[in-house]
Amino acid sequence: MLTRRSFTAAAVATAVLASAGTAQAQTWQEDYPELVLAVIPSENASGTTDRYAPTVEYLARELGTEVTLRIANDYAAVIEGQRAGNVQIGYYGPASYSRAVMTGVEIEPLVNTRNGSGTNGYYSVVYVRADSPYQSMEDLRGKSIALVDPNSTSGNNAPRYFLNRDGYSVDEFFGKNFYAGSHENAVLALAQGTADAAANFWNSETDSNLTRMLTKGMLKHEDGTPMTEDEFRIVFKSDLLPEGPYAVLDSMPQEAKDAIRQALLDMPAKDKAAFDRLSDGEAIEFVRVTPEDFTPIIEMLKYNDTARKKS
């Protein structure tokens, strides 16, 4: 069972019943009267609920079964929920999906999103305050950095991999590094002065966790006035990373997996408002993915694991 320690209950969409006549009912729906969609905690629980509730309602209508949203308290909770078979659909970052696969969770990636730039990928960046003296990574030697979660791609694994490649080991270069728990918390640590830098995700000039937080009015000065994007500076940007996938349990019937994938692929056309809510209108479609798409991320994690063992 999903526990309160692992998940925060967020929303339940009532399934749309099939029209009269039991002959129309499909076997997989009879076997799965409820599907649980669990998502990683990229923002606070209320924000995640607002973002995903329309998707849950859409999936319930399309699939003809109840869909329940669960918001994980940390990235590992989605992994463990699918390992236990309590979560049928998981939304992951690429690193948390890859970690699940590496640790034996039997899941199949279905889709990820293509954004307005035409890629189904994004970047890890390191932010500093624009009013700070830090103009480059070298200026951050001995300073502090807010990371996100051990299983975050842009907030931990990509910075460790790409910064180390460039000669800036996270554990040795910075005087202090710590996990803030979410992308939002990492930016807040930077904005409030408890970190000199923060790792986060960046899709484009108009779409990042920072821009989303600014749009929601989450970043303010001590006097209550809103902060602006030009008060933050990027001093590091990774290579392109694949967007995180929606993944289903391998054990589910193929017709169920196919139905879930197709519902997601159809979502931009059938319920554009719900689809737009997922990315504040920045994504343009869902695209099919395969396990092979995440091979580079698995190699990244293996490298990081080996580096930690040596340190």
PDB file of C-alpha atoms in Angstrom:
ATOM      1  CA  MET A   1       0.000   0.000   0.000  1.00  0.00           C
ATOM      2  CA  LEU A   2       1.042   3.599  -0.519  1.00  0.00           C
ATOM      3  CA  THR A   3       1.933   5.095   2.825  1.00  0.00           C
ATOM      4  CA  ARG A   4       1.597   8.611   4.129  1.00  0.00           C
ATOM      5  CA  ARG A   5       5.340   8.616   4.627  1.00  0.00           C
ATOM      6  CA  SER A   6       5.938   8.169   0.919  1.00  0.00           C
ATOM      7  CA  PHE A   7       3.118  10.040  -0.742  1.00  0.00           C
ATOM      8  CA  THR A   8       0.753  12.929  -0.281  1.00  0.00           C
ATOM      9  CA  ALA A   9      -2.765  12.228  -1.537  1.00  0.00           C
ATOM     10  CA  ALA A  10      -3.529  14.825  -4.162  1.00  0.00           C
ATOM     11  CA  ALA A  11      -6.505  14.167  -6.376  1.00  0.00           C
ATOM     12  CA  VAL A  12      -8.841  11.436  -7.486  1.00  0.00           C
ATOM     13  CA  ALA A  13     -10.671  11.521 -10.777  1.00  0.00           C
ATOM     14  CA  THR A  14     -13.856   9.507 -10.997  1.00  0.00           C
ATOM     15  CA  ALA A  15     -13.794   7.154 -13.937  1.00  0.00           C
ATOM     16  CA  VAL A  16     -16.180   7.677 -16.757  1.00  0.00           C
ATOM     17  CA  LEU A  17     -18.196   4.486 -16.934  1.00  0.00           C
ATOM     18  CA  ALA A  18     -18.501   2.666 -20.221  1.00  0.00           C
ATOM     19  CA  SER A  19     -21.844   3.059 -21.907  1.00  0.00           C
ATOM     20  CA  ALA A  20     -24.584   0.572 -21.138  1.00  0.00           C
ATOM     21  CA  GLY A  21     -23.844  -3.028 -22.032  1.00  0.00           C
ATOM     22  CA  THR A  22     -21.229  -5.114 -20.283  1.00  0.00           C
ATOM     23  CA  ALA A  23     -20.159  -6.465 -23.656  1.00  0.00           C
ATOM     24  CA  GLN A  24     -18.230  -3.213 -24.184  1.00  0.00           C
ATOM     25  CA  ALA A  25     -16.168  -3.619 -21.029  1.00  0.00           C
ATOM     26  CA  GLN A  26     -12.526  -4.562 -21.586  1.00  0.00           C
ATOM     27  CA  THR A  27     -10.760  -7.156 -19.521  1.00  0.00           C
ATOM     28  CA  TRP A  28      -7.882  -4.918 -18.464  1.00  0.00           C
ATOM     29  CA  GLN A  29     -10.271  -2.315 -17.039  1.00  0.00           C
ATOM     30  CA  GLU A  30     -12.082  -4.986 -15.040  1.00  0.00           C
ATOM     31  CA  ASP A  31      -8.700  -6.065 -13.632  1.00  0.00           C
ATOM     32  CA  TYR A  32      -7.676  -2.451 -12.957  1.00  0.00           C
ATOM     33  CA  PRO A  33     -10.643  -0.579 -11.475  1.00  0.00           C
ATOM     34  CA  GLU A  34      -8.117   2.019 -10.295  1.00  0.00           C
ATOM     35  CA  LEU A  35      -4.839   3.241 -11.758  1.00  0.00           C
ATOM     36  CA  VAL A  36      -2.420   5.176  -9.578  1.00  0.00           C
ATOM     37  CA  LEU A  37      -0.350   7.907 -11.242  1.00  0.00           C
ATOM     38  CA  ALA A  38       2.595   8.914  -9.047  1.00  0.00           C
ATOM     39  CA  VAL A  39       4.742  11.934  -9.878  1.00  0.00           C
ATOM     40  CA  ILE A  40       8.091  13.153  -8.605  1.00  0.00           C
ATOM     41  CA  PRO A  41       8.070  16.276  -6.378  1.00  0.00           C
ATOM     42  CA  SER A  42       9.368  18.934  -8.774  1.00  0.00           C
ATOM     43  CA  GLU A  43       7.336  21.602  -6.931  1.00  0.00           C
ATOM     44  CA  ASN A  44       5.253  21.878  -3.765  1.00  0.00           C
ATOM     45  CA  ALA A  45       2.275  19.561  -3.280  1.00  0.00           C
ATOM     46  CA  SER A  46      -0.416  22.135  -4.019  1.00  0.00           C
ATOM     47  CA  GLY A  47       1.347  23.237  -7.191  1.00  0.00           C
ATOM     48  CA  THR A  48       1.713  19.640  -8.351  1.00  0.00           C
ATOM     49  CA  THR A  49      -1.955  18.965  -7.639  1.00  0.00           C
ATOM     50  CA  ASP A  50      -3.010  21.958  -9.707  1.00  0.00           C
ATOM     51  CA  ARG A  51      -0.705  20.901 -12.535  1.00  0.00           C
ATOM     52  CA  TYR A  52      -1.736  17.249 -12.721  1.00  0.00           C
ATOM     53  CA  ALA A  53      -5.403  17.167 -11.649  1.00  0.00           C
ATOM     54  CA  PRO A  54      -6.669  17.918 -15.202  1.00  0.00           C
ATOM     55  CA  THR A  55      -4.441  15.125 -16.569  1.00  0.00           C
ATOM     56  CA  VAL A  56      -5.881  12.688 -14.052  1.00  0.00           C
ATOM     57  CA  GLU A  57      -9.415  13.650 -15.074  1.00  0.00           C
ATOM     58  CA  TYR A  58      -8.535  13.326 -18.761  1.00  0.00           C
ATOM     59  CA  LEU A  59      -6.982   9.874 -18.315  1.00  0.00           C
ATOM     60  CA  ALA A  60     -10.004   8.664 -16.366  1.00  0.00           C
ATOM     61  CA  ARG A  61     -12.299   9.736 -19.202  1.00  0.00           C
ATOM     62  CA  GLU A  62     -10.125   8.203 -21.895  1.00  0.00           C
ATOM     63  CA  LEU A  63      -9.335   4.950 -20.139  1.00  0.00           C
ATOM     64  CA  GLY A  64     -12.715   4.281 -18.553  1.00  0.00           C
ATOM     65  CA  THR A  65     -11.332   3.551 -15.112  1.00  0.00           C
ATOM     66  CA  GLU A  66     -10.595   5.516 -11.945  1.00  0.00           C
ATOM     67  CA  VAL A  67      -7.260   7.322 -11.833  1.00  0.00           C
ATOM     68  CA  THR A  68      -5.708   8.514  -8.573  1.00  0.00           C
ATOM     69  CA  LEU A  69      -2.882  11.034  -8.320  1.00  0.00           C
ATOM     70  CA  ARG A  70      -0.185  10.540  -5.709  1.00  0.00           C
ATOM     71  CA  ILE A  71       2.559  13.087  -5.145  1.00  0.00           C
ATOM     72  CA  ALA A  72       5.790  11.578  -3.910  1.00  0.00           C
ATOM     73  CA  ASN A  73       7.565  13.171  -0.987  1.00  0.00           C
ATOM     74  CA  ASP A  74      10.859  12.289  -2.677  1.00  0.00           C
ATOM     75  CA  TYR A  75      12.020  10.792  -5.958  1.00  0.00           C
ATOM     76  CA  ALA A  76      12.679   7.359  -4.454  1.00  0.00           C
ATOM     77  CA  ALA A  77       9.016   7.005  -3.474  1.00  0.00           C
ATOM     78  CA  VAL A  78       7.947   6.699  -7.121  1.00  0.00           C
ATOM     79  CA  ILE A  79      10.640   4.079  -7.689  1.00  0.00           C
ATOM     80  CA  GLU A  80       9.579   2.066  -4.646  1.00  0.00           C
ATOM     81  CA  GLY A  81       5.873   2.466  -5.445  1.00  0.00           C
ATOM     82  CA  GLN A  82       6.401   0.858  -8.838  1.00  0.00           C
ATOM     83  CA  ARG A  83       8.736  -1.768  -7.396  1.00  0.00           C
ATOM     84  CA  ALA A  84       5.945  -2.809  -5.012  1.00  0.00           C
ATOM     85  CA  GLY A  85       3.363  -2.755  -7.792  1.00  0.00           C
ATOM     86  CA  ASN A  86       1.272  -0.094  -6.047  1.00  0.00           C
ATOM     87  CA  VAL A  87       1.880   2.524  -8.740  1.00  0.00           C
ATOM     88  CA  GLN A  88       0.794   1.587 -12.238  1.00  0.00           C
ATOM     89  CA  ILE A  89       1.950   4.821 -13.932  1.00  0.00           C
ATOM     90  CA  GLY A  90       4.982   6.760 -12.775  1.00  0.00           C
ATOM     91  CA  TYR A  91       6.172  10.144 -13.985  1.00  0.00           C
ATOM     92  CA  TYR A  92       9.940  10.305 -13.585  1.00  0.00           C
ATOM     93  CA  GLY A  93      12.923  12.431 -14.270  1.00  0.00           C
ATOM     94  CA  PRO A  94      15.358  10.623 -16.574  1.00  0.00           C
ATOM     95  CA  ALA A  95      17.735   9.795 -13.714  1.00  0.00           C
ATOM     96  CA  SER A  96      15.065   8.477 -11.357  1.00  0.00           C
ATOM     97  CA  TYR A  97      13.629   6.333 -14.195  1.00  0.00           C
ATOM     98  CA  SER A  98      17.124   5.042 -14.958  1.00  0.00           C
ATOM     99  CA  ARG A  99      17.802   4.346 -11.279  1.00  0.00           C
ATOM    100  CA  ALA A 100      14.566   2.350 -11.124  1.00  0.00           C
ATOM    101  CA  VAL A 101      15.670   0.234 -14.091  1.00  0.00           C
ATOM    102  CA  MET A 102      19.175  -0.204 -12.682  1.00  0.00           C
ATOM    103  CA  THR A 103      17.751  -1.485  -9.390  1.00  0.00           C
ATOM    104  CA  GLY A 104      15.483  -4.042 -11.011  1.00  0.00           C
ATOM    105  CA  VAL A 105      12.120  -2.271 -11.234  1.00  0.00           C
ATOM    106  CA  GLU A 106      10.326  -3.776 -14.233  1.00  0.00           C
ATOM    107  CA  ILE A 107       8.781  -0.838 -16.050  1.00  0.00           C
ATOM    108  CA  GLU A 108       8.316   0.372 -19.612  1.00  0.00           C
ATOM    109  CA  PRO A 109       8.719   4.020 -20.645  1.00  0.00           C
ATOM    110  CA  LEU A 110       5.844   5.234 -22.813  1.00  0.00           C
ATOM    111  CA  VAL A 111       6.239   8.898 -23.721  1.00  0.00           C
ATOM    112  CA  ASN A 112       7.961  12.117 -22.845  1.00  0.00           C
ATOM    113  CA  THR A 113       7.327  15.681 -24.010  1.00  0.00           C
ATOM    114  CA  ARG A 114       8.622  17.691 -26.931  1.00  0.00           C
ATOM    115  CA  ASN A 115       8.960  21.353 -26.076  1.00  0.00           C
ATOM    116  CA  GLY A 116       8.675  24.492 -28.153  1.00  0.00           C
ATOM    117  CA  SER A 117      12.319  24.345 -29.224  1.00  0.00           C
ATOM    118  CA  GLY A 118      11.554  21.125 -31.085  1.00  0.00           C
ATOM    119  CA  THR A 119      13.510  18.828 -28.763  1.00  0.00           C
ATOM    120  CA  ASN A 120      12.263  16.350 -26.193  1.00  0.00           C
ATOM    121  CA  GLY A 121      15.081  17.334 -23.910  1.00  0.00           C
ATOM    122  CA  TYR A 122      16.207  19.934 -21.386  1.00  0.00           C
ATOM    123  CA  TYR A 123      19.287  21.111 -19.509  1.00  0.00           C
ATOM    124  CA  SER A 124      20.762  21.246 -16.049  1.00  0.00           C
ATOM    125  CA  VAL A 125      21.960  24.700 -15.042  1.00  0.00           C
ATOM    126  CA  VAL A 126      23.663  26.276 -12.054  1.00  0.00           C
ATOM    127  CA  TYR A 127      22.212  29.614 -10.986  1.00  0.00           C
ATOM    128  CA  VAL A 128      23.765  32.345  -8.863  1.00  0.00           C
ATOM    129  CA  ARG A 129      22.325  35.669  -7.770  1.00  0.00           C
ATOM    130  CA  ALA A 130      23.071  38.396 -10.318  1.00  0.00           C
ATOM    131  CA  ASP A 131      24.065  40.747  -7.477  1.00  0.00           C
ATOM    132  CA  SER A 132      26.715  38.267  -6.300  1.00  0.00           C
ATOM    133  CA  PRO A 133      30.384  38.454  -7.335  1.00  0.00           C
ATOM    134  CA  TYR A 134      30.192  35.021  -8.982  1.00  0.00           C
ATOM    135  CA  GLN A 135      30.626  35.367 -12.753  1.00  0.00           C
ATOM    136  CA  SER A 136      31.803  31.848 -13.570  1.00  0.00           C
ATOM    137  CA  MET A 137      32.082  28.392 -12.047  1.00  0.00           C
ATOM    138  CA  GLU A 138      35.647  29.100 -10.951  1.00  0.00           C
ATOM    139  CA  ASP A 139      34.332  31.912  -8.738  1.00  0.00           C
ATOM    140  CA  LEU A 140      32.295  29.358  -6.757  1.00  0.00           C
ATOM    141  CA  ARG A 141      35.295  27.423  -5.462  1.00  0.00           C
ATOM    142  CA  GLY A 142      34.757  26.740  -1.761  1.00  0.00           C
ATOM    143  CA  LYS A 143      31.205  28.158  -1.831  1.00  0.00           C
ATOM    144  CA  SER A 144      27.885  26.378  -1.249  1.00  0.00           C
ATOM    145  CA  ILE A 145      25.466  24.839  -3.731  1.00  0.00           C
ATOM    146  CA  ALA A 146      21.871  23.722  -3.227  1.00  0.00           C
ATOM    147  CA  LEU A 147      21.143  20.448  -5.012  1.00  0.00           C
ATOM    148  CA  VAL A 148      17.663  18.946  -5.349  1.00  0.00           C
ATOM    149  CA  ASP A 149      17.452  15.215  -4.559  1.00  0.00           C
ATOM    150  CA  PRO A 150      19.879  12.283  -4.936  1.00  0.00           C
ATOM    151  CA  ASN A 151      17.718  10.927  -7.781  1.00  0.00           C
ATOM    152  CA  SER A 152      17.179  14.256  -9.543  1.00  0.00           C
ATOM    153  CA  THR A 153      18.741  14.518 -12.991  1.00  0.00           C
ATOM    154  CA  SER A 154      19.163  18.270 -13.407  1.00  0.00           C
ATOM    155  CA  GLY A 155      19.401  18.868  -9.673  1.00  0.00           C
ATOM    156  CA  ASN A 156      22.114  16.350  -8.828  1.00  0.00           C
ATOM    157  CA  ASN A 157      23.249  13.693 -11.285  1.00  0.00           C
ATOM    158  CA  ALA A 158      23.847  15.904 -14.318  1.00  0.00           C
ATOM    159  CA  PRO A 159      25.733  18.557 -12.301  1.00  0.00           C
ATOM    160  CA  ARG A 160      27.927  15.877 -10.759  1.00  0.00           C
ATOM    161  CA  TYR A 161      28.668  14.303 -14.136  1.00  0.00           C
ATOM    162  CA  PHE A 162      29.161  17.378 -16.314  1.00  0.00           C
ATOM    163  CA  LEU A 163      30.849  19.547 -13.695  1.00  0.00           C
ATOM    164  CA  ASN A 164      33.288  16.746 -12.914  1.00  0.00           C
ATOM    165  CA  ARG A 165      33.974  16.440 -16.649  1.00  0.00           C
ATOM    166  CA  ASP A 166      34.875  20.133 -16.648  1.00  0.00           C
ATOM    167  CA  GLY A 167      37.073  19.833 -13.559  1.00  0.00           C
ATOM    168  CA  TYR A 168      34.631  20.888 -10.851  1.00  0.00           C
ATOM    169  CA  SER A 169      33.853  17.912  -8.615  1.00  0.00           C
ATOM    170  CA  VAL A 170      30.731  18.752  -6.610  1.00  0.00           C
ATOM    171  CA  ASP A 171      32.071  17.089  -3.463  1.00  0.00           C
ATOM    172  CA  GLU A 172      35.555  18.594  -3.694  1.00  0.00           C
ATOM    173  CA  PHE A 173      35.136  21.926  -5.477  1.00  0.00           C
ATOM    174  CA  PHE A 174      32.326  23.339  -3.335  1.00  0.00           C
ATOM    175  CA  GLY A 175      32.798  24.014   0.349  1.00  0.00           C
ATOM    176  CA  LYS A 176      29.293  22.696   1.021  1.00  0.00           C
ATOM    177  CA  ASN A 177      26.581  20.934  -0.954  1.00  0.00           C
ATOM    178  CA  PHE A 178      23.164  19.907   0.321  1.00  0.00           C
ATOM    179  CA  TYR A 179      19.852  18.524  -0.924  1.00  0.00           C
ATOM    180  CA  ALA A 180      17.000  21.014  -0.735  1.00  0.00           C
ATOM    181  CA  GLY A 181      14.328  18.380  -1.486  1.00  0.00           C
ATOM    182  CA  SER A 182      12.741  19.924  -4.590  1.00  0.00           C
ATOM    183  CA  HIS A 183      13.615  22.178  -7.505  1.00  0.00           C
ATOM    184  CA  GLU A 184      11.652  24.996  -5.923  1.00  0.00           C
ATOM    185  CA  ASN A 185      13.416  24.629  -2.584  1.00  0.00           C
ATOM    186  CA  ALA A 186      16.808  24.797  -4.273  1.00  0.00           C
ATOM    187  CA  VAL A 187      15.945  28.106  -5.954  1.00  0.00           C
ATOM    188  CA  LEU A 188      14.479  29.417  -2.706  1.00  0.00           C
ATOM    189  CA  ALA A 189      17.738  28.579  -0.908  1.00  0.00           C
ATOM    190  CA  LEU A 190      19.603  30.681  -3.459  1.00  0.00           C
ATOM    191  CA  ALA A 191      17.093  33.530  -3.376  1.00  0.00           C
ATOM    192  CA  GLN A 192      17.105  33.639   0.433  1.00  0.00           C
ATOM    193  CA  GLY A 193      20.887  33.511   0.720  1.00  0.00           C
ATOM    194  CA  THR A 194      21.292  30.085   2.316  1.00  0.00           C
ATOM    195  CA  ALA A 195      23.196  28.883  -0.773  1.00  0.00           C
ATOM    196  CA  ASP A 196      25.606  30.655  -3.102  1.00  0.00           C
ATOM    197  CA  ALA A 197      24.436  28.624  -6.097  1.00  0.00           C
ATOM    198  CA  ALA A 198      21.601  26.259  -7.020  1.00  0.00           C
ATOM    199  CA  ALA A 199      21.266  23.463  -9.548  1.00  0.00           C
ATOM    200  CA  ASN A 200      18.002  23.287 -11.476  1.00  0.00           C
ATOM    201  CA  PHE A 201      16.278  22.474 -14.763  1.00  0.00           C
ATOM    202  CA  TRP A 202      16.114  24.799 -17.748  1.00  0.00           C
ATOM    203  CA  ASN A 203      14.115  24.149 -20.913  1.00  0.00           C
ATOM    204  CA  SER A 204      14.439  27.470 -22.713  1.00  0.00           C
ATOM    205  CA  GLU A 205      14.689  31.207 -22.101  1.00  0.00           C
ATOM    206  CA  THR A 206      10.942  31.291 -21.453  1.00  0.00           C
ATOM    207  CA  ASP A 207      10.512  27.986 -19.622  1.00  0.00           C
ATOM    208  CA  SER A 208      12.409  26.861 -16.545  1.00  0.00           C
ATOM    209  CA  ASN A 209      11.647  26.165 -12.935  1.00  0.00           C
ATOM    210  CA  LEU A 210      12.814  29.710 -12.223  1.00  0.00           C
ATOM    211  CA  THR A 211      10.414  31.302 -14.718  1.00  0.00           C
ATOM    212  CA  ARG A 212       7.543  29.187 -13.375  1.00  0.00           C
ATOM    213  CA  MET A 213       8.284  30.252  -9.807  1.00  0.00           C
ATOM    214  CA  LEU A 214       8.464  33.897 -10.841  1.00  0.00           C
ATOM    215  CA  THR A 215       5.136  33.594 -12.670  1.00  0.00           C
ATOM    216  CA  LYS A 216       3.554  32.208  -9.503  1.00  0.00           C
ATOM    217  CA  GLY A 217       5.034  35.025  -7.398  1.00  0.00           C
ATOM    218  CA  MET A 218       7.037  32.638  -5.238  1.00  0.00           C
ATOM    219  CA  LEU A 219      10.255  34.685  -5.208  1.00  0.00           C
ATOM    220  CA  LYS A 220      10.204  37.934  -3.267  1.00  0.00           C
ATOM    221  CA  HIS A 221      12.595  40.361  -1.632  1.00  0.00           C
ATOM    222  CA  GLU A 222      12.514  40.875   2.130  1.00  0.00           C
ATOM    223  CA  ASP A 223      10.262  43.900   1.625  1.00  0.00           C
ATOM    224  CA  GLY A 224       7.748  41.768  -0.285  1.00  0.00           C
ATOM    225  CA  THR A 225       8.480  43.104  -3.755  1.00  0.00           C
ATOM    226  CA  PRO A 226       8.686  40.429  -6.456  1.00  0.00           C
ATOM    227  CA  MET A 227      12.024  39.292  -7.787  1.00  0.00           C
ATOM    228  CA  THR A 228      12.688  39.223 -11.535  1.00  0.00           C
ATOM    229  CA  GLU A 229      14.516  36.856 -13.867  1.00  0.00           C
ATOM    230  CA  ASP A 230      17.394  39.284 -14.395  1.00  0.00           C
ATOM    231  CA  GLU A 231      18.252  38.946 -10.700  1.00  0.00           C
ATOM    232  CA  PHE A 232      19.611  35.460 -11.419  1.00  0.00           C
ATOM    233  CA  ARG A 233      22.563  34.430 -13.575  1.00  0.00           C
ATOM    234  CA  ILE A 234      23.429  31.059 -15.150  1.00  0.00           C
ATOM    235  CA  VAL A 235      27.098  30.116 -14.749  1.00  0.00           C
ATOM    236  CA  PHE A 236      26.874  26.521 -15.994  1.00  0.00           C
ATOM    237  CA  LYS A 237      24.718  24.646 -18.510  1.00  0.00           C
ATOM    238  CA  SER A 238      24.902  20.909 -19.220  1.00  0.00           C
ATOM    239  CA  ASP A 239      24.599  18.996 -22.459  1.00  0.00           C
ATOM    240  CA  LEU A 240      21.042  18.202 -23.592  1.00  0.00           C
ATOM    241  CA  LEU A 241      19.239  15.668 -21.381  1.00  0.00           C
ATOM    242  CA  PRO A 242      16.207  13.571 -22.402  1.00  0.00           C
ATOM    243  CA  GLU A 243      12.901  14.625 -20.848  1.00  0.00           C
ATOM    244  CA  GLY A 244      11.663  12.308 -18.125  1.00  0.00           C
ATOM    245  CA  PRO A 245       9.189   9.599 -19.144  1.00  0.00           C
ATOM    246  CA  TYR A 246       5.810   8.355 -18.079  1.00  0.00           C
ATOM    247  CA  ALA A 247       6.429   4.667 -17.352  1.00  0.00           C
ATOM    248  CA  VAL A 248       4.069   1.763 -16.673  1.00  0.00           C
ATOM    249  CA  LEU A 249       4.525  -1.587 -14.998  1.00  0.00           C
ATOM    250  CA  ASP A 250       5.760  -4.302 -17.359  1.00  0.00           C
ATOM    251  CA  SER A 251       3.315  -6.679 -15.697  1.00  0.00           C
ATOM    252  CA  MET A 252       0.285  -4.809 -17.000  1.00  0.00           C
ATOM    253  CA  PRO A 253      -1.540  -6.260 -20.023  1.00  0.00           C
ATOM    254  CA  GLN A 254      -0.235  -4.977 -23.344  1.00  0.00           C
ATOM    255  CA  GLU A 255      -3.653  -3.576 -24.228  1.00  0.00           C
ATOM    256  CA  ALA A 256      -3.606  -1.503 -21.046  1.00  0.00           C
ATOM    257  CA  LYS A 257      -0.120  -0.159 -21.746  1.00  0.00           C
ATOM    258  CA  ASP A 258      -1.087   0.632 -25.327  1.00  0.00           C
ATOM    259  CA  ALA A 259      -4.249   2.427 -24.170  1.00  0.00           C
ATOM    260  CA  ILE A 260      -2.347   4.575 -21.662  1.00  0.00           C
ATOM    261  CA  ARG A 261       0.314   5.485 -24.227  1.00  0.00           C
ATOM    262  CA  GLN A 262      -2.282   6.384 -26.844  1.00  0.00           C
ATOM    263  CA  ALA A 263      -4.291   8.470 -24.378  1.00  0.00           C
ATOM    264  CA  LEU A 264      -1.174  10.492 -23.596  1.00  0.00           C
ATOM    265  CA  LEU A 265      -0.249  10.871 -27.274  1.00  0.00           C
ATOM    266  CA  ASP A 266      -3.801  12.089 -28.012  1.00  0.00           C
ATOM    267  CA  MET A 267      -3.931  14.465 -25.061  1.00  0.00           C
ATOM    268  CA  PRO A 268      -2.715  17.673 -26.804  1.00  0.00           C
ATOM    269  CA  ALA A 269      -5.552  17.355 -29.336  1.00  0.00           C
ATOM    270  CA  LYS A 270      -8.265  15.954 -27.081  1.00  0.00           C
ATOM    271  CA  ASP A 271      -7.661  18.089 -23.982  1.00  0.00           C
ATOM    272  CA  LYS A 272      -5.237  20.891 -24.813  1.00  0.00           C
ATOM    273  CA  ALA A 273      -6.007  22.779 -21.604  1.00  0.00           C
ATOM    274  CA  ALA A 274      -4.982  19.800 -19.480  1.00  0.00           C
ATOM    275  CA  PHE A 275      -1.870  19.220 -21.580  1.00  0.00           C
ATOM    276  CA  ASP A 276      -0.861  22.885 -21.436  1.00  0.00           C
ATOM    277  CA  ARG A 277      -1.218  22.886 -17.652  1.00  0.00           C
ATOM    278  CA  LEU A 278       1.621  20.351 -17.390  1.00  0.00           C
ATOM    279  CA  SER A 279       4.208  22.790 -18.761  1.00  0.00           C
ATOM    280  CA  ASP A 280       2.488  26.171 -18.554  1.00  0.00           C
ATOM    281  CA  GLY A 281       1.853  25.884 -22.279  1.00  0.00           C
ATOM    282  CA  GLU A 282       5.509  25.434 -23.265  1.00  0.00           C
ATOM    283  CA  ALA A 283       5.362  21.788 -24.460  1.00  0.00           C
ATOM    284  CA  ILE A 284       3.872  20.981 -27.858  1.00  0.00           C
ATOM    285  CA  GLU A 285       3.260  17.212 -27.792  1.00  0.00           C
ATOM    286  CA  PHE A 286       4.007  13.848 -26.267  1.00  0.00           C
ATOM    287  CA  VAL A 287       6.376  11.580 -28.212  1.00  0.00           C
ATOM    288  CA  ARG A 288       7.082   7.864 -27.916  1.00  0.00           C
ATOM    289  CA  VAL A 289      10.241   6.794 -26.107  1.00  0.00           C
ATOM    290  CA  THR A 290      12.062   3.498 -25.654  1.00  0.00           C
ATOM    291  CA  PRO A 291      14.382   2.176 -22.948  1.00  0.00           C
ATOM    292  CA  GLU A 292      17.336   2.826 -25.282  1.00  0.00           C
ATOM    293  CA  ASP A 293      16.638   6.565 -25.156  1.00  0.00           C
ATOM    294  CA  PHE A 294      17.847   6.560 -21.546  1.00  0.00           C
ATOM    295  CA  THR A 295      21.043   4.548 -22.021  1.00  0.00           C
ATOM    296  CA  PRO A 296      23.195   7.725 -21.752  1.00  0.00           C
ATOM    297  CA  ILE A 297      21.564   8.543 -18.410  1.00  0.00           C
ATOM    298  CA  ILE A 298      22.240   5.039 -17.099  1.00  0.00           C
ATOM    299  CA  GLU A 299      25.894   5.479 -18.092  1.00  0.00           C
ATOM    300  CA  MET A 300      25.904   8.848 -16.281  1.00  0.00           C
ATOM    301  CA  LEU A 301      24.597   7.232 -13.095  1.00  0.00           C
ATOM    302  CA  LYS A 302      27.154   4.433 -13.313  1.00  0.00           C
ATOM    303  CA  TYR A 303      29.915   7.011 -13.638  1.00  0.00           C
ATOM    304  CA  ASN A 304      28.618   8.976 -10.643  1.00  0.00           C
ATOM    305  CA  ASP A 305      28.263   5.821  -8.562  1.00  0.00           C
ATOM    306  CA  THR A 306      31.871   4.852  -9.307  1.00  0.00           C
ATOM    307  CA  ALA A 307      33.115   8.357  -8.541  1.00  0.00           C
ATOM    308  CA  ARG A 308      31.363   8.353  -5.154  1.00  0.00           C
ATOM    309  CA  LYS A 309      32.897   5.010  -4.239  1.00  0.00           C
ATOM    310  CA  LYS A 310      36.368   6.381  -4.994  1.00  0.00           C
ATOM    311  CA  SER A 311      35.900   9.564  -2.986  1.00  0.00           C
TER     312      SER A 311
END
